[in-house]
Amino acid sequence: MSLTIALDGPAASGKGTLARRLAAAYDLAHLDTGSLYRAVAAKLLAEGADPADAQAAATAAESLRPADLERPDLRGQAVGAAASVVAAQPQVRAALLDFQRGFAKSPPGGKRGAVLDGRDVGTVVCPDAPVKIFVVASPEVRARRRHEELIGRGDTSIYAHVLEEIRQRDKRDRERATAPLKPAEDAVLLDTSDLDIAAAFAAARRIVEDRLAAAGTQQ
Ligand code: C5P
């Protein structure tokens, strides 16, 4: 039986780490859907184009190639902020939808399923996923984590700026008209504010097991 796990949540909530760990634990493929929006944004920034230019953003999304996902600059703050600007544009989202659905339906490497993490996986990309988790954490905790990640990578970072950037990104992601960030009705909320990675992973795993057991008893 194929298995799709949808893992959504705001910036720096820890969903990427959880998605990678869940994929390893259940031997599933993993797609970081944010990297698609980041790749579109990075292309535009590299061309000197404005991420808010709908036509340029749509063209960049439609011509996205696998190599674009390997760019070394995808994880930076500037690209993340520009990604949330391009992600608000319906044409960009439409251009990236088929790839995400195809990945979930026919995961690469012959895997029996996939974990997709992002903002709208449970609501738009894979609304039928049997397991949906919405990961949250307070803005301050998320800013602290992102700040430490940036410092750990040798980048310069100011906590107050990271917090402000996270707040702005949350606002853009939640208030956009197309596929806004919100939990699917059947998603389980996982608050990682007070959890370290091991505890958050254990909690996510329990949610998956409970969901699978419930799905099994319904058949
Ligand atoms: O998760 P990450 O921070 O890499 O995502 C970058 C941006 O891409 C987000 O702020 C969001 O605007 C956008 N995104 C999205 N839908 C997804 C994944 C990411 O709109 N499924």
PDB file of C-alpha atoms and ligand atoms in Angstrom:
ATOM      1  CA  MET A   1       0.000   0.000   0.000  1.00  0.00           C
ATOM      2  CA  SER A   2       1.402   3.415  -0.890  1.00  0.00           C
ATOM      3  CA  LEU A   3       1.867   5.937   1.898  1.00  0.00           C
ATOM      4  CA  THR A   4       1.938   9.729   1.683  1.00  0.00           C
ATOM      5  CA  ILE A   5       2.842  11.820   4.715  1.00  0.00           C
ATOM      6  CA  ALA A   6       2.013  15.533   4.430  1.00  0.00           C
ATOM      7  CA  LEU A   7       4.016  17.715   6.792  1.00  0.00           C
ATOM      8  CA  ASP A   8       3.169  21.411   6.774  1.00  0.00           C
ATOM      9  CA  GLY A   9       4.044  24.358   8.952  1.00  0.00           C
ATOM     10  CA  PRO A  10       5.576  27.830   9.082  1.00  0.00           C
ATOM     11  CA  ALA A  11       9.209  28.766   8.439  1.00  0.00           C
ATOM     12  CA  ALA A  12      11.762  27.130  10.769  1.00  0.00           C
ATOM     13  CA  SER A  13       9.150  25.049  12.600  1.00  0.00           C
ATOM     14  CA  GLY A  14      11.376  21.975  12.288  1.00  0.00           C
ATOM     15  CA  LYS A  15       9.289  20.266   9.618  1.00  0.00           C
ATOM     16  CA  GLY A  16      12.251  19.742   7.261  1.00  0.00           C
ATOM     17  CA  THR A  17      14.235  17.799   9.850  1.00  0.00           C
ATOM     18  CA  LEU A  18      11.153  15.802  10.843  1.00  0.00           C
ATOM     19  CA  ALA A  19      10.363  15.054   7.196  1.00  0.00           C
ATOM     20  CA  ARG A  20      13.877  13.730   6.542  1.00  0.00           C
ATOM     21  CA  ARG A  21      13.766  11.566   9.657  1.00  0.00           C
ATOM     22  CA  LEU A  22      10.312  10.189   8.939  1.00  0.00           C
ATOM     23  CA  ALA A  23      11.346   9.392   5.372  1.00  0.00           C
ATOM     24  CA  ALA A  24      14.365   7.450   6.663  1.00  0.00           C
ATOM     25  CA  ALA A  25      12.350   5.651   9.349  1.00  0.00           C
ATOM     26  CA  TYR A  26       9.623   4.482   6.954  1.00  0.00           C
ATOM     27  CA  ASP A  27      11.889   4.121   3.898  1.00  0.00           C
ATOM     28  CA  LEU A  28       9.991   6.767   1.911  1.00  0.00           C
ATOM     29  CA  ALA A  29      11.127   9.344  -0.643  1.00  0.00           C
ATOM     30  CA  HIS A  30      11.283  12.948   0.598  1.00  0.00           C
ATOM     31  CA  LEU A  31      10.411  16.182  -1.173  1.00  0.00           C
ATOM     32  CA  ASP A  32      11.115  19.561   0.420  1.00  0.00           C
ATOM     33  CA  THR A  33       8.489  21.499  -1.551  1.00  0.00           C
ATOM     34  CA  GLY A  34       9.890  24.808  -0.268  1.00  0.00           C
ATOM     35  CA  SER A  35      13.040  24.139  -2.295  1.00  0.00           C
ATOM     36  CA  LEU A  36      10.957  24.507  -5.487  1.00  0.00           C
ATOM     37  CA  TYR A  37       9.813  28.003  -4.503  1.00  0.00           C
ATOM     38  CA  ARG A  38      13.320  28.812  -3.305  1.00  0.00           C
ATOM     39  CA  ALA A  39      14.774  27.686  -6.643  1.00  0.00           C
ATOM     40  CA  VAL A  40      12.365  29.928  -8.560  1.00  0.00           C
ATOM     41  CA  ALA A  41      13.280  32.850  -6.285  1.00  0.00           C
ATOM     42  CA  ALA A  42      17.031  32.188  -6.598  1.00  0.00           C
ATOM     43  CA  LYS A  43      16.789  32.129 -10.382  1.00  0.00           C
ATOM     44  CA  LEU A  44      15.001  35.473 -10.411  1.00  0.00           C
ATOM     45  CA  LEU A  45      17.458  37.075  -7.985  1.00  0.00           C
ATOM     46  CA  ALA A  46      20.404  35.781 -10.057  1.00  0.00           C
ATOM     47  CA  GLU A  47      18.863  37.314 -13.199  1.00  0.00           C
ATOM     48  CA  GLY A  48      18.321  40.613 -11.387  1.00  0.00           C
ATOM     49  CA  ALA A  49      14.550  40.204 -11.858  1.00  0.00           C
ATOM     50  CA  ASP A  50      11.971  41.304  -9.284  1.00  0.00           C
ATOM     51  CA  PRO A  51      10.417  38.321  -7.401  1.00  0.00           C
ATOM     52  CA  ALA A  52       7.123  40.245  -7.398  1.00  0.00           C
ATOM     53  CA  ASP A  53       7.099  40.378 -11.227  1.00  0.00           C
ATOM     54  CA  ALA A  54       4.376  37.796 -11.927  1.00  0.00           C
ATOM     55  CA  GLN A  55       5.372  37.200 -15.552  1.00  0.00           C
ATOM     56  CA  ALA A  56       9.072  36.709 -14.805  1.00  0.00           C
ATOM     57  CA  ALA A  57       8.219  34.451 -11.829  1.00  0.00           C
ATOM     58  CA  ALA A  58       5.834  32.319 -13.894  1.00  0.00           C
ATOM     59  CA  THR A  59       8.450  31.914 -16.637  1.00  0.00           C
ATOM     60  CA  ALA A  60      11.083  30.921 -14.059  1.00  0.00           C
ATOM     61  CA  ALA A  61       8.713  28.358 -12.485  1.00  0.00           C
ATOM     62  CA  GLU A  62       7.708  26.879 -15.834  1.00  0.00           C
ATOM     63  CA  SER A  63      11.325  26.445 -16.895  1.00  0.00           C
ATOM     64  CA  LEU A  64      12.581  24.983 -13.600  1.00  0.00           C
ATOM     65  CA  ARG A  65      15.104  22.129 -14.067  1.00  0.00           C
ATOM     66  CA  PRO A  66      16.369  19.555 -11.533  1.00  0.00           C
ATOM     67  CA  ALA A  67      19.783  21.298 -11.537  1.00  0.00           C
ATOM     68  CA  ASP A  68      18.085  24.463 -10.204  1.00  0.00           C
ATOM     69  CA  LEU A  69      17.255  22.543  -7.009  1.00  0.00           C
ATOM     70  CA  GLU A  70      20.961  21.913  -6.422  1.00  0.00           C
ATOM     71  CA  ARG A  71      21.940  25.600  -6.235  1.00  0.00           C
ATOM     72  CA  PRO A  72      24.150  26.248  -3.198  1.00  0.00           C
ATOM     73  CA  ASP A  73      22.392  29.524  -2.316  1.00  0.00           C
ATOM     74  CA  LEU A  74      18.891  28.096  -1.747  1.00  0.00           C
ATOM     75  CA  ARG A  75      18.946  28.076   2.069  1.00  0.00           C
ATOM     76  CA  GLY A  76      19.866  31.757   2.582  1.00  0.00           C
ATOM     77  CA  GLN A  77      17.588  34.341   4.198  1.00  0.00           C
ATOM     78  CA  ALA A  78      17.272  36.513   1.075  1.00  0.00           C
ATOM     79  CA  VAL A  79      16.179  33.572  -1.055  1.00  0.00           C
ATOM     80  CA  GLY A  80      13.678  32.462   1.649  1.00  0.00           C
ATOM     81  CA  ALA A  81      12.100  35.898   1.775  1.00  0.00           C
ATOM     82  CA  ALA A  82      11.926  36.126  -2.044  1.00  0.00           C
ATOM     83  CA  ALA A  83      10.476  32.583  -2.137  1.00  0.00           C
ATOM     84  CA  SER A  84       7.489  33.668  -0.075  1.00  0.00           C
ATOM     85  CA  VAL A  85       6.915  36.520  -2.552  1.00  0.00           C
ATOM     86  CA  VAL A  86       6.961  34.256  -5.620  1.00  0.00           C
ATOM     87  CA  ALA A  87       4.895  31.641  -3.734  1.00  0.00           C
ATOM     88  CA  ALA A  88       1.977  34.069  -3.435  1.00  0.00           C
ATOM     89  CA  GLN A  89       1.557  34.076  -7.222  1.00  0.00           C
ATOM     90  CA  PRO A  90      -1.077  31.622  -8.524  1.00  0.00           C
ATOM     91  CA  GLN A  91       0.745  30.970 -11.839  1.00  0.00           C
ATOM     92  CA  VAL A  92       3.889  29.951  -9.981  1.00  0.00           C
ATOM     93  CA  ARG A  93       1.934  27.584  -7.725  1.00  0.00           C
ATOM     94  CA  ALA A  94       0.106  26.084 -10.699  1.00  0.00           C
ATOM     95  CA  ALA A  95       3.394  25.475 -12.534  1.00  0.00           C
ATOM     96  CA  LEU A  96       4.845  23.560  -9.564  1.00  0.00           C
ATOM     97  CA  LEU A  97       1.754  21.532  -8.639  1.00  0.00           C
ATOM     98  CA  ASP A  98       2.012  18.666 -11.129  1.00  0.00           C
ATOM     99  CA  PHE A  99       5.603  17.926 -10.193  1.00  0.00           C
ATOM    100  CA  GLN A 100       4.694  17.696  -6.495  1.00  0.00           C
ATOM    101  CA  ARG A 101       1.673  15.486  -7.115  1.00  0.00           C
ATOM    102  CA  GLY A 102       3.678  13.283  -9.479  1.00  0.00           C
ATOM    103  CA  PHE A 103       6.361  12.868  -6.827  1.00  0.00           C
ATOM    104  CA  ALA A 104       3.771  11.749  -4.246  1.00  0.00           C
ATOM    105  CA  LYS A 105       2.042   9.391  -6.672  1.00  0.00           C
ATOM    106  CA  SER A 106       5.178   7.820  -8.190  1.00  0.00           C
ATOM    107  CA  PRO A 107       7.985   8.411  -5.712  1.00  0.00           C
ATOM    108  CA  PRO A 108      11.517   8.135  -7.147  1.00  0.00           C
ATOM    109  CA  GLY A 109      13.734   5.160  -6.373  1.00  0.00           C
ATOM    110  CA  GLY A 110      10.827   2.724  -6.378  1.00  0.00           C
ATOM    111  CA  LYS A 111       9.848   3.781  -2.838  1.00  0.00           C
ATOM    112  CA  ARG A 112       6.392   2.785  -1.594  1.00  0.00           C
ATOM    113  CA  GLY A 113       5.503   6.348  -0.692  1.00  0.00           C
ATOM    114  CA  ALA A 114       6.740   9.820   0.121  1.00  0.00           C
ATOM    115  CA  VAL A 115       6.985  12.485   2.771  1.00  0.00           C
ATOM    116  CA  LEU A 116       6.341  15.982   1.405  1.00  0.00           C
ATOM    117  CA  ASP A 117       6.933  19.016   3.583  1.00  0.00           C
ATOM    118  CA  GLY A 118       5.745  22.541   2.881  1.00  0.00           C
ATOM    119  CA  ARG A 119       2.815  24.867   3.483  1.00  0.00           C
ATOM    120  CA  ASP A 120      -0.076  23.435   1.450  1.00  0.00           C
ATOM    121  CA  VAL A 121       0.736  19.741   1.084  1.00  0.00           C
ATOM    122  CA  GLY A 122      -2.198  18.606   3.258  1.00  0.00           C
ATOM    123  CA  THR A 123      -4.644  21.178   1.890  1.00  0.00           C
ATOM    124  CA  VAL A 124      -3.831  21.400  -1.842  1.00  0.00           C
ATOM    125  CA  VAL A 125      -1.046  19.121  -3.099  1.00  0.00           C
ATOM    126  CA  CYS A 126      -2.100  15.860  -1.416  1.00  0.00           C
ATOM    127  CA  PRO A 127      -5.519  16.429   0.167  1.00  0.00           C
ATOM    128  CA  ASP A 128      -6.047  12.642   0.351  1.00  0.00           C
ATOM    129  CA  ALA A 129      -2.827  11.910   2.266  1.00  0.00           C
ATOM    130  CA  PRO A 130      -3.638   9.454   5.072  1.00  0.00           C
ATOM    131  CA  VAL A 131      -1.206  11.169   7.441  1.00  0.00           C
ATOM    132  CA  LYS A 132      -1.127  14.957   7.822  1.00  0.00           C
ATOM    133  CA  ILE A 133       0.912  16.746  10.448  1.00  0.00           C
ATOM    134  CA  PHE A 134       0.947  20.502  10.972  1.00  0.00           C
ATOM    135  CA  VAL A 135       4.102  21.517  12.814  1.00  0.00           C
ATOM    136  CA  VAL A 136       4.060  24.736  14.830  1.00  0.00           C
ATOM    137  CA  ALA A 137       6.390  26.579  17.223  1.00  0.00           C
ATOM    138  CA  SER A 138       6.369  30.116  18.575  1.00  0.00           C
ATOM    139  CA  PRO A 139       7.970  32.777  16.321  1.00  0.00           C
ATOM    140  CA  GLU A 140      10.652  33.402  18.989  1.00  0.00           C
ATOM    141  CA  VAL A 141      11.648  29.736  19.149  1.00  0.00           C
ATOM    142  CA  ARG A 142      11.728  29.493  15.348  1.00  0.00           C
ATOM    143  CA  ALA A 143      13.803  32.677  15.050  1.00  0.00           C
ATOM    144  CA  ARG A 144      16.268  31.349  17.653  1.00  0.00           C
ATOM    145  CA  ARG A 145      16.643  28.072  15.731  1.00  0.00           C
ATOM    146  CA  ARG A 146      17.119  29.799  12.385  1.00  0.00           C
ATOM    147  CA  HIS A 147      19.578  32.293  13.935  1.00  0.00           C
ATOM    148  CA  GLU A 148      21.659  29.457  15.418  1.00  0.00           C
ATOM    149  CA  GLU A 149      21.549  27.565  12.128  1.00  0.00           C
ATOM    150  CA  LEU A 150      22.858  30.624  10.249  1.00  0.00           C
ATOM    151  CA  ILE A 151      25.619  31.259  12.811  1.00  0.00           C
ATOM    152  CA  GLY A 152      26.528  27.555  12.723  1.00  0.00           C
ATOM    153  CA  ARG A 153      26.968  27.836   8.954  1.00  0.00           C
ATOM    154  CA  GLY A 154      29.357  30.749   9.415  1.00  0.00           C
ATOM    155  CA  ASP A 155      26.844  33.367   8.149  1.00  0.00           C
ATOM    156  CA  THR A 156      26.344  36.627  10.021  1.00  0.00           C
ATOM    157  CA  SER A 157      22.956  36.866  11.708  1.00  0.00           C
ATOM    158  CA  ILE A 158      21.145  39.232  14.051  1.00  0.00           C
ATOM    159  CA  TYR A 159      18.395  37.568  16.100  1.00  0.00           C
ATOM    160  CA  ALA A 160      16.031  40.568  15.974  1.00  0.00           C
ATOM    161  CA  HIS A 161      16.271  40.682  12.173  1.00  0.00           C
ATOM    162  CA  VAL A 162      15.624  36.960  11.868  1.00  0.00           C
ATOM    163  CA  LEU A 163      12.551  37.278  14.118  1.00  0.00           C
ATOM    164  CA  GLU A 164      11.217  40.175  12.058  1.00  0.00           C
ATOM    165  CA  GLU A 165      11.818  38.270   8.826  1.00  0.00           C
ATOM    166  CA  ILE A 166       9.999  35.206  10.203  1.00  0.00           C
ATOM    167  CA  ARG A 167       7.024  37.351  11.235  1.00  0.00           C
ATOM    168  CA  GLN A 168       6.828  38.921   7.783  1.00  0.00           C
ATOM    169  CA  ARG A 169       7.092  35.548   6.074  1.00  0.00           C
ATOM    170  CA  ASP A 170       4.372  34.061   8.325  1.00  0.00           C
ATOM    171  CA  LYS A 171       2.108  36.984   7.489  1.00  0.00           C
ATOM    172  CA  ARG A 172       2.669  36.656   3.727  1.00  0.00           C
ATOM    173  CA  ASP A 173       2.235  32.871   3.819  1.00  0.00           C
ATOM    174  CA  ARG A 174      -0.952  33.011   5.934  1.00  0.00           C
ATOM    175  CA  GLU A 175      -2.663  35.929   4.237  1.00  0.00           C
ATOM    176  CA  ARG A 176      -2.118  35.092   0.578  1.00  0.00           C
ATOM    177  CA  ALA A 177      -5.248  34.251  -1.419  1.00  0.00           C
ATOM    178  CA  THR A 178      -3.903  31.098  -3.098  1.00  0.00           C
ATOM    179  CA  ALA A 179      -3.063  28.074  -0.925  1.00  0.00           C
ATOM    180  CA  PRO A 180      -2.459  30.024   2.310  1.00  0.00           C
ATOM    181  CA  LEU A 181      -0.596  28.412   5.169  1.00  0.00           C
ATOM    182  CA  LYS A 182      -3.206  26.716   7.365  1.00  0.00           C
ATOM    183  CA  PRO A 183      -3.735  23.259   8.811  1.00  0.00           C
ATOM    184  CA  ALA A 184      -5.932  20.858   6.847  1.00  0.00           C
ATOM    185  CA  GLU A 185      -9.085  19.980   8.790  1.00  0.00           C
ATOM    186  CA  ASP A 186      -7.808  16.451   9.323  1.00  0.00           C
ATOM    187  CA  ALA A 187      -4.232  17.424  10.218  1.00  0.00           C
ATOM    188  CA  VAL A 188      -2.778  16.673  13.653  1.00  0.00           C
ATOM    189  CA  LEU A 189      -1.069  19.672  15.262  1.00  0.00           C
ATOM    190  CA  LEU A 190       2.435  19.151  16.628  1.00  0.00           C
ATOM    191  CA  ASP A 191       3.857  21.997  18.715  1.00  0.00           C
ATOM    192  CA  THR A 192       7.661  21.699  18.851  1.00  0.00           C
ATOM    193  CA  SER A 193       8.276  24.899  20.898  1.00  0.00           C
ATOM    194  CA  ASP A 194       9.404  22.939  23.959  1.00  0.00           C
ATOM    195  CA  LEU A 195      10.700  19.823  22.216  1.00  0.00           C
ATOM    196  CA  ASP A 196      14.193  18.975  21.072  1.00  0.00           C
ATOM    197  CA  ILE A 197      14.651  17.118  17.791  1.00  0.00           C
ATOM    198  CA  ALA A 198      14.526  13.661  19.368  1.00  0.00           C
ATOM    199  CA  ALA A 199      11.311  14.423  21.284  1.00  0.00           C
ATOM    200  CA  ALA A 200       9.686  16.068  18.244  1.00  0.00           C
ATOM    201  CA  PHE A 201      10.580  13.059  16.095  1.00  0.00           C
ATOM    202  CA  ALA A 202       9.168  10.637  18.693  1.00  0.00           C
ATOM    203  CA  ALA A 203       5.924  12.656  18.779  1.00  0.00           C
ATOM    204  CA  ALA A 204       5.704  12.753  14.961  1.00  0.00           C
ATOM    205  CA  ARG A 205       6.246   9.011  14.806  1.00  0.00           C
ATOM    206  CA  ARG A 206       3.434   8.419  17.299  1.00  0.00           C
ATOM    207  CA  ILE A 207       1.111  10.517  15.143  1.00  0.00           C
ATOM    208  CA  VAL A 208       2.032   8.455  12.062  1.00  0.00           C
ATOM    209  CA  GLU A 209       1.490   5.164  13.911  1.00  0.00           C
ATOM    210  CA  ASP A 210      -1.875   6.335  15.306  1.00  0.00           C
ATOM    211  CA  ARG A 211      -3.025   7.478  11.873  1.00  0.00           C
ATOM    212  CA  LEU A 212      -1.975   4.263  10.191  1.00  0.00           C
ATOM    213  CA  ALA A 213      -3.668   2.190  12.904  1.00  0.00           C
ATOM    214  CA  ALA A 214      -6.857   4.256  12.518  1.00  0.00           C
ATOM    215  CA  ALA A 215      -6.750   3.894   8.712  1.00  0.00           C
ATOM    216  CA  GLY A 216      -6.286   0.129   9.144  1.00  0.00           C
ATOM    217  CA  THR A 217      -9.300  -0.225  11.413  1.00  0.00           C
ATOM    218  CA  GLN A 218     -11.480   1.734   8.982  1.00  0.00           C
ATOM    219  CA  GLN A 219     -10.804  -0.682   6.096  1.00  0.00           C
TER     220      GLN A 219
HETATM  221  O1  C5P B   1       9.905  25.952   3.775  1.00  0.00           O
HETATM  222  P1  C5P B   1      10.753  27.028   3.179  1.00  0.00           P
HETATM  223  O2  C5P B   1      11.154  28.092   4.163  1.00  0.00           O
HETATM  224  O3  C5P B   1      11.933  26.482   2.437  1.00  0.00           O
HETATM  225  O4  C5P B   1       9.820  27.716   2.075  1.00  0.00           O
HETATM  226  C1  C5P B   1      10.169  28.925   1.445  1.00  0.00           C
HETATM  227  C2  C5P B   1       8.878  29.636   1.033  1.00  0.00           C
HETATM  228  O5  C5P B   1       8.238  28.892   0.001  1.00  0.00           O
HETATM  229  C3  C5P B   1       7.834  29.773   2.146  1.00  0.00           C
HETATM  230  O6  C5P B   1       7.958  30.937   2.918  1.00  0.00           O
HETATM  231  C4  C5P B   1       6.522  29.746   1.397  1.00  0.00           C
HETATM  232  O7  C5P B   1       6.139  31.047   1.011  1.00  0.00           O
HETATM  233  C5  C5P B   1       6.836  28.961   0.134  1.00  0.00           C
HETATM  234  N1  C5P B   1       6.233  27.638   0.144  1.00  0.00           N
HETATM  235  C6  C5P B   1       4.920  27.521  -0.227  1.00  0.00           C
HETATM  236  N2  C5P B   1       4.334  26.291  -0.331  1.00  0.00           N
HETATM  237  C7  C5P B   1       5.013  25.191  -0.036  1.00  0.00           C
HETATM  238  C8  C5P B   1       6.364  25.281   0.394  1.00  0.00           C
HETATM  239  C9  C5P B   1       6.948  26.538   0.487  1.00  0.00           C
HETATM  240  O8  C5P B   1       4.260  28.514  -0.477  1.00  0.00           O
HETATM  241  N3  C5P B   1       4.408  23.998  -0.160  1.00  0.00           N
END
